[in-house]
Coordinates of C-alpha atoms in Angstrom, one line a residue:
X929 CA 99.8 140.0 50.6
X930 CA 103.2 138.8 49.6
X931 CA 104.7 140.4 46.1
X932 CA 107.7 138.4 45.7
X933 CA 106.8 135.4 43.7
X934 CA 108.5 135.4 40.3
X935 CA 105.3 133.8 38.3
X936 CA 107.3 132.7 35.8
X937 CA 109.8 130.5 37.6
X938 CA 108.4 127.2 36.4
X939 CA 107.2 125.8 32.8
X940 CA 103.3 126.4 31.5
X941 CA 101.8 123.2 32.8
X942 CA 104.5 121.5 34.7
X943 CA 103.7 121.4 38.3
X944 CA 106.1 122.8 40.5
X945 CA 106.4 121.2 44.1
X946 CA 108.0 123.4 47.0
X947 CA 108.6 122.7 50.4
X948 CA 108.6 126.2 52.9
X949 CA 111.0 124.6 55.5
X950 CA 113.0 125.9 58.8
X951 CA 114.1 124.1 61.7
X952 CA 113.2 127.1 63.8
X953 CA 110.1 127.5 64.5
X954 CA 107.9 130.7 64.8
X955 CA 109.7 132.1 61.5
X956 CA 106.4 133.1 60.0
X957 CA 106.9 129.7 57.7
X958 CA 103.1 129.0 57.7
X959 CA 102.2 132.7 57.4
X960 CA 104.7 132.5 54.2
X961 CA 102.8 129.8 52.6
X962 CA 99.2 131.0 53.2
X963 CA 100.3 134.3 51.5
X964 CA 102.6 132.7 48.8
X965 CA 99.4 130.1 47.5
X966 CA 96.7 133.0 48.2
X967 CA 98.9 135.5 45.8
X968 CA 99.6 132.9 43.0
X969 CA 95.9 132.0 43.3
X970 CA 94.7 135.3 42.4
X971 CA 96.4 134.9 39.8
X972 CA 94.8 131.8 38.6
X973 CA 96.9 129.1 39.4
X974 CA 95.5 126.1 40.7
X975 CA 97.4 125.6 44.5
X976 CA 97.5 122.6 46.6
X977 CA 98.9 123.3 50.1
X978 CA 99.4 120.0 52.1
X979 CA 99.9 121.2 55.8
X980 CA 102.7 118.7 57.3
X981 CA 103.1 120.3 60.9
X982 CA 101.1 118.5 64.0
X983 CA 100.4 121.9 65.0
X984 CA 98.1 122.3 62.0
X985 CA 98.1 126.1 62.4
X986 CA 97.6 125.9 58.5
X987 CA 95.1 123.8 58.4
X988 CA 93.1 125.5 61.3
X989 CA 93.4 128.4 59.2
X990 CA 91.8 127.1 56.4
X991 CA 89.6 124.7 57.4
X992 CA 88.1 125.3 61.1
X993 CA 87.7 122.1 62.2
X994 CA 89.1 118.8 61.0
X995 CA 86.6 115.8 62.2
X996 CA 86.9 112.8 60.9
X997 CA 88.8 113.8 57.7
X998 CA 91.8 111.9 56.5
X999 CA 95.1 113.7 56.2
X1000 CA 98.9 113.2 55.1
X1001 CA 98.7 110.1 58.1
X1002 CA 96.2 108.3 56.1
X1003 CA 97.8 108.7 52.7
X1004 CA 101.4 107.3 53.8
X1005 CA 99.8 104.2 56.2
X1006 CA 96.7 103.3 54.7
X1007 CA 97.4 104.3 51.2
X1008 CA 94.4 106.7 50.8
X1009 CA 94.3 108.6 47.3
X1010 CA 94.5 112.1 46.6
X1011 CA 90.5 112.1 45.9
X1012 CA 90.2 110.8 49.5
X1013 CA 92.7 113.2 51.6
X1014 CA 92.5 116.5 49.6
X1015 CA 89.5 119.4 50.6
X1016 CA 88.6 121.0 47.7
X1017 CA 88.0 125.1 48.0
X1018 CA 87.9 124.8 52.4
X1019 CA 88.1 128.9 52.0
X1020 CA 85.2 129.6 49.8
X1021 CA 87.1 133.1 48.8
X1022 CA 90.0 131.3 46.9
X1023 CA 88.5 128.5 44.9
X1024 CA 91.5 127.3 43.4
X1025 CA 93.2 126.6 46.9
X1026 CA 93.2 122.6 47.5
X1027 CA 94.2 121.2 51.5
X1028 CA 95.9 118.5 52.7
X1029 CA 94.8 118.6 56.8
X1030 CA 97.0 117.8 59.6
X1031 CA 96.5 116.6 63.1
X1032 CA 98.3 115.0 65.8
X1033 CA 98.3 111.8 64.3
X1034 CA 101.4 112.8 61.9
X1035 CA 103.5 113.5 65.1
X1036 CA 103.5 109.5 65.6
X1037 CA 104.3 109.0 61.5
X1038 CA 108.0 107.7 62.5
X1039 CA 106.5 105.0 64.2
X1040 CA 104.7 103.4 61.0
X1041 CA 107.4 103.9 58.8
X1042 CA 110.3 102.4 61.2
X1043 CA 110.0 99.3 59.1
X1044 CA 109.2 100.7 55.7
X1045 CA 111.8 100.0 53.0
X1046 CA 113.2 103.7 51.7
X1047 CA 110.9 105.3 54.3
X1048 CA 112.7 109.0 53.6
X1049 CA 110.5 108.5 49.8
X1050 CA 107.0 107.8 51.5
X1051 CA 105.6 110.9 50.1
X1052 CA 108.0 111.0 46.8
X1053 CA 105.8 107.2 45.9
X1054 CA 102.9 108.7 47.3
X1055 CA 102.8 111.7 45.0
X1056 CA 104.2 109.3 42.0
X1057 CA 101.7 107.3 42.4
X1058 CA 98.6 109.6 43.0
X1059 CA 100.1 111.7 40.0
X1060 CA 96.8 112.0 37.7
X1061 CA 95.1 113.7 40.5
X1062 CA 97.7 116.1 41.2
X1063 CA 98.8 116.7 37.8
X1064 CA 96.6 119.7 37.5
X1065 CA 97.9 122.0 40.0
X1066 CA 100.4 124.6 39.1
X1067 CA 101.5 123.9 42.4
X1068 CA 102.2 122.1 45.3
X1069 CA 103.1 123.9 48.8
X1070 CA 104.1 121.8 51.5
X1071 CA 104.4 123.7 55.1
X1072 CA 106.6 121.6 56.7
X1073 CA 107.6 120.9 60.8
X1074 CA 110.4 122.8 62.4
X1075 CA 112.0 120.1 63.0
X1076 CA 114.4 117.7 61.6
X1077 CA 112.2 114.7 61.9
X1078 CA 110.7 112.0 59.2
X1079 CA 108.4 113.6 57.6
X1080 CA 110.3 116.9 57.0
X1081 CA 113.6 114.5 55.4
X1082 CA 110.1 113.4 52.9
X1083 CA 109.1 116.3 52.1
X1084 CA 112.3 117.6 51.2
X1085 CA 112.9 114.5 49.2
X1086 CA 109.9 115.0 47.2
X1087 CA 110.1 118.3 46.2
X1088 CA 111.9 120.3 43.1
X1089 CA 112.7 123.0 45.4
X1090 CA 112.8 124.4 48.8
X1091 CA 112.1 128.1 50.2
X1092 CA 113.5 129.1 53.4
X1093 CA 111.9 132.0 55.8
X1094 CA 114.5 133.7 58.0
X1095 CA 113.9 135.4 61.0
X1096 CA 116.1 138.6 61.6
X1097 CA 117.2 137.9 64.8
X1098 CA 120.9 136.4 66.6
X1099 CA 119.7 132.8 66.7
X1100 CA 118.7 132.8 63.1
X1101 CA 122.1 133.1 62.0
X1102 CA 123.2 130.5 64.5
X1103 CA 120.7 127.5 62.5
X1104 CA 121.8 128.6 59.5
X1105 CA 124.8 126.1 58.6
X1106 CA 122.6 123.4 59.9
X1107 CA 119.6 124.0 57.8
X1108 CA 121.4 124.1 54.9
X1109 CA 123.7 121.1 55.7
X1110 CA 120.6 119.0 55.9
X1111 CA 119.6 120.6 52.6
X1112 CA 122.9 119.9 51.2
X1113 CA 122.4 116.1 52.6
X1114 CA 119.5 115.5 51.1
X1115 CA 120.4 116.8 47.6
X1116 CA 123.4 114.6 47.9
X1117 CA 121.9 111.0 49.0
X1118 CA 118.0 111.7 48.4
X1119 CA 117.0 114.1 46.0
X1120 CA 119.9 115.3 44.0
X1121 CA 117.3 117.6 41.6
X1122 CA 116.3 119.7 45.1
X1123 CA 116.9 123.1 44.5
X1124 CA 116.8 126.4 46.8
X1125 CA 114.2 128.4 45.6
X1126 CA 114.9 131.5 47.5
X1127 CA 115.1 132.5 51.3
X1128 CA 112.5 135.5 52.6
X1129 CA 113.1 137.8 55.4
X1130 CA 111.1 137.8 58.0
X1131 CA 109.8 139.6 61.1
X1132 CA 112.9 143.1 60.5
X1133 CA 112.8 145.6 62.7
X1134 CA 114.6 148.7 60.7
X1135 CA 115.2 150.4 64.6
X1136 CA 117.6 147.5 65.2
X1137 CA 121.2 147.4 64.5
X1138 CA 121.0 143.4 64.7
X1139 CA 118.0 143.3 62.1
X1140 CA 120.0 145.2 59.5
X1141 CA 122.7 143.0 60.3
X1142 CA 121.5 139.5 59.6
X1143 CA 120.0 141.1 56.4
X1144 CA 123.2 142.4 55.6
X1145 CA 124.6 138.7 56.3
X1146 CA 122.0 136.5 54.5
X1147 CA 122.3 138.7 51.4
X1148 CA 126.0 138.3 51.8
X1149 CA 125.2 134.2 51.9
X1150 CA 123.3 133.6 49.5
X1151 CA 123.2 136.8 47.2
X1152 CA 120.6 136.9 44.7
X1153 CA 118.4 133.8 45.9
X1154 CA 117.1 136.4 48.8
X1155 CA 114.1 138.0 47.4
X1156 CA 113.4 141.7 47.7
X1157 CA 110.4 141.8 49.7
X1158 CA 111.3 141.8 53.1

């Protein structure tokens, strides 16, 4: 289980909404958020994951099989509510853990929202307007694509904050500036409130001079928003 949540980083009652979010993938992004909402919900906090990724690793992890349930396609092209798209408790063991599914359908999203008028805030309205359903989680976690596509530029614009897995390896270092160019893009023409909530290291190798490297680098970067745990 991940220990490096700070619990108290958001308000008593105010629903905090954060994106996990790396072009790169196999990062251990989805493992991050599993563990992340499975940790604060132990802790009583009411957690809604909503798994943005065709893959749907997440949701195959939480929910076996996902026939004939609406997901995140249905909510932004046929306007289905939160009561209609959300699985309440789909691992019996954490009751306070809500899902959101995925399937293939999201990977043709761009398609349906070509003509949509400020289609980068699909899920920003969405949530706005589905808000007294989701008002009482503590939080929303939304595992986004590795890629730079639609539907991660909405889910960064709909969030307070993002949090960043880094893998310790060369090429990590490499996708750095880019990720956060698109984060810095997005505060400045989207969602100026959009805040880095920290960045986790992932997948070290201690035997490795290039491991303790891009540690050594990242903390270098971005200094105390790199959390402890490793």
């Amino acid at each position: 289980i991940i220990y490096f949540i700070n619990c108290n980083i958001k308000d008593v009652n105010i629903l905090k909404i954060v994106s996990f979010f790396n072009v790169k993938g196999g990062v251990g992004k989805t493992t991050l958020t599993i563990l992340t909402a499975i940790k604060l919900s132990k802790q009583g906090n009411k957690i809604l994951i909503i798994d943005a990724d065709t893959q749907a690793n997440l949701t195959q992890f939480m929910y076996k099989i996902v026939h004939n349930k609406k997901t995140m396609f249905e909510a932004l092209t046929d306007n289905s509510s939160a009561k209609e798209v959300i699985i309440h408790s789909p691992m019996s063991e954490y009751p306070n853990m809500d899902l959101i599914p995925s399937d293939l359908s999201l990977s043709v999203l761009s398609e349906f929202l070509t003509t949509k008028t400020n289609r980068e805030k699909a899920v920003w309205r969405w949530f706005k307007g589905n808000i007294d359903e989701l008002k009482d989680y503590d939080y929303i976690f939304i595992d986004c694509p590795p890629s730079l596509g639609i539907l991660t530029i909405n889910s960064l614009t709909a969030v307070d904050s993002v949090l960043i897995p880094i893998q310790c390896e060369f090429y990590a270092l490499e996708g750095l500036s880019q990720l956060m160019r698109t984060v810095g893009l997005v505060q400045k023409n989207l969602n100026p409130s959009l805040q880095l909530e920290g960045v986790v290291l992932t997948m070290f190798d201690a035997r490795t001079n290039l491991s303790i490297q891009v540690v050594d680098e990242v903390k270098n970067h971005f200094r105390n928003k790199v959390y402890r745990t490793i």
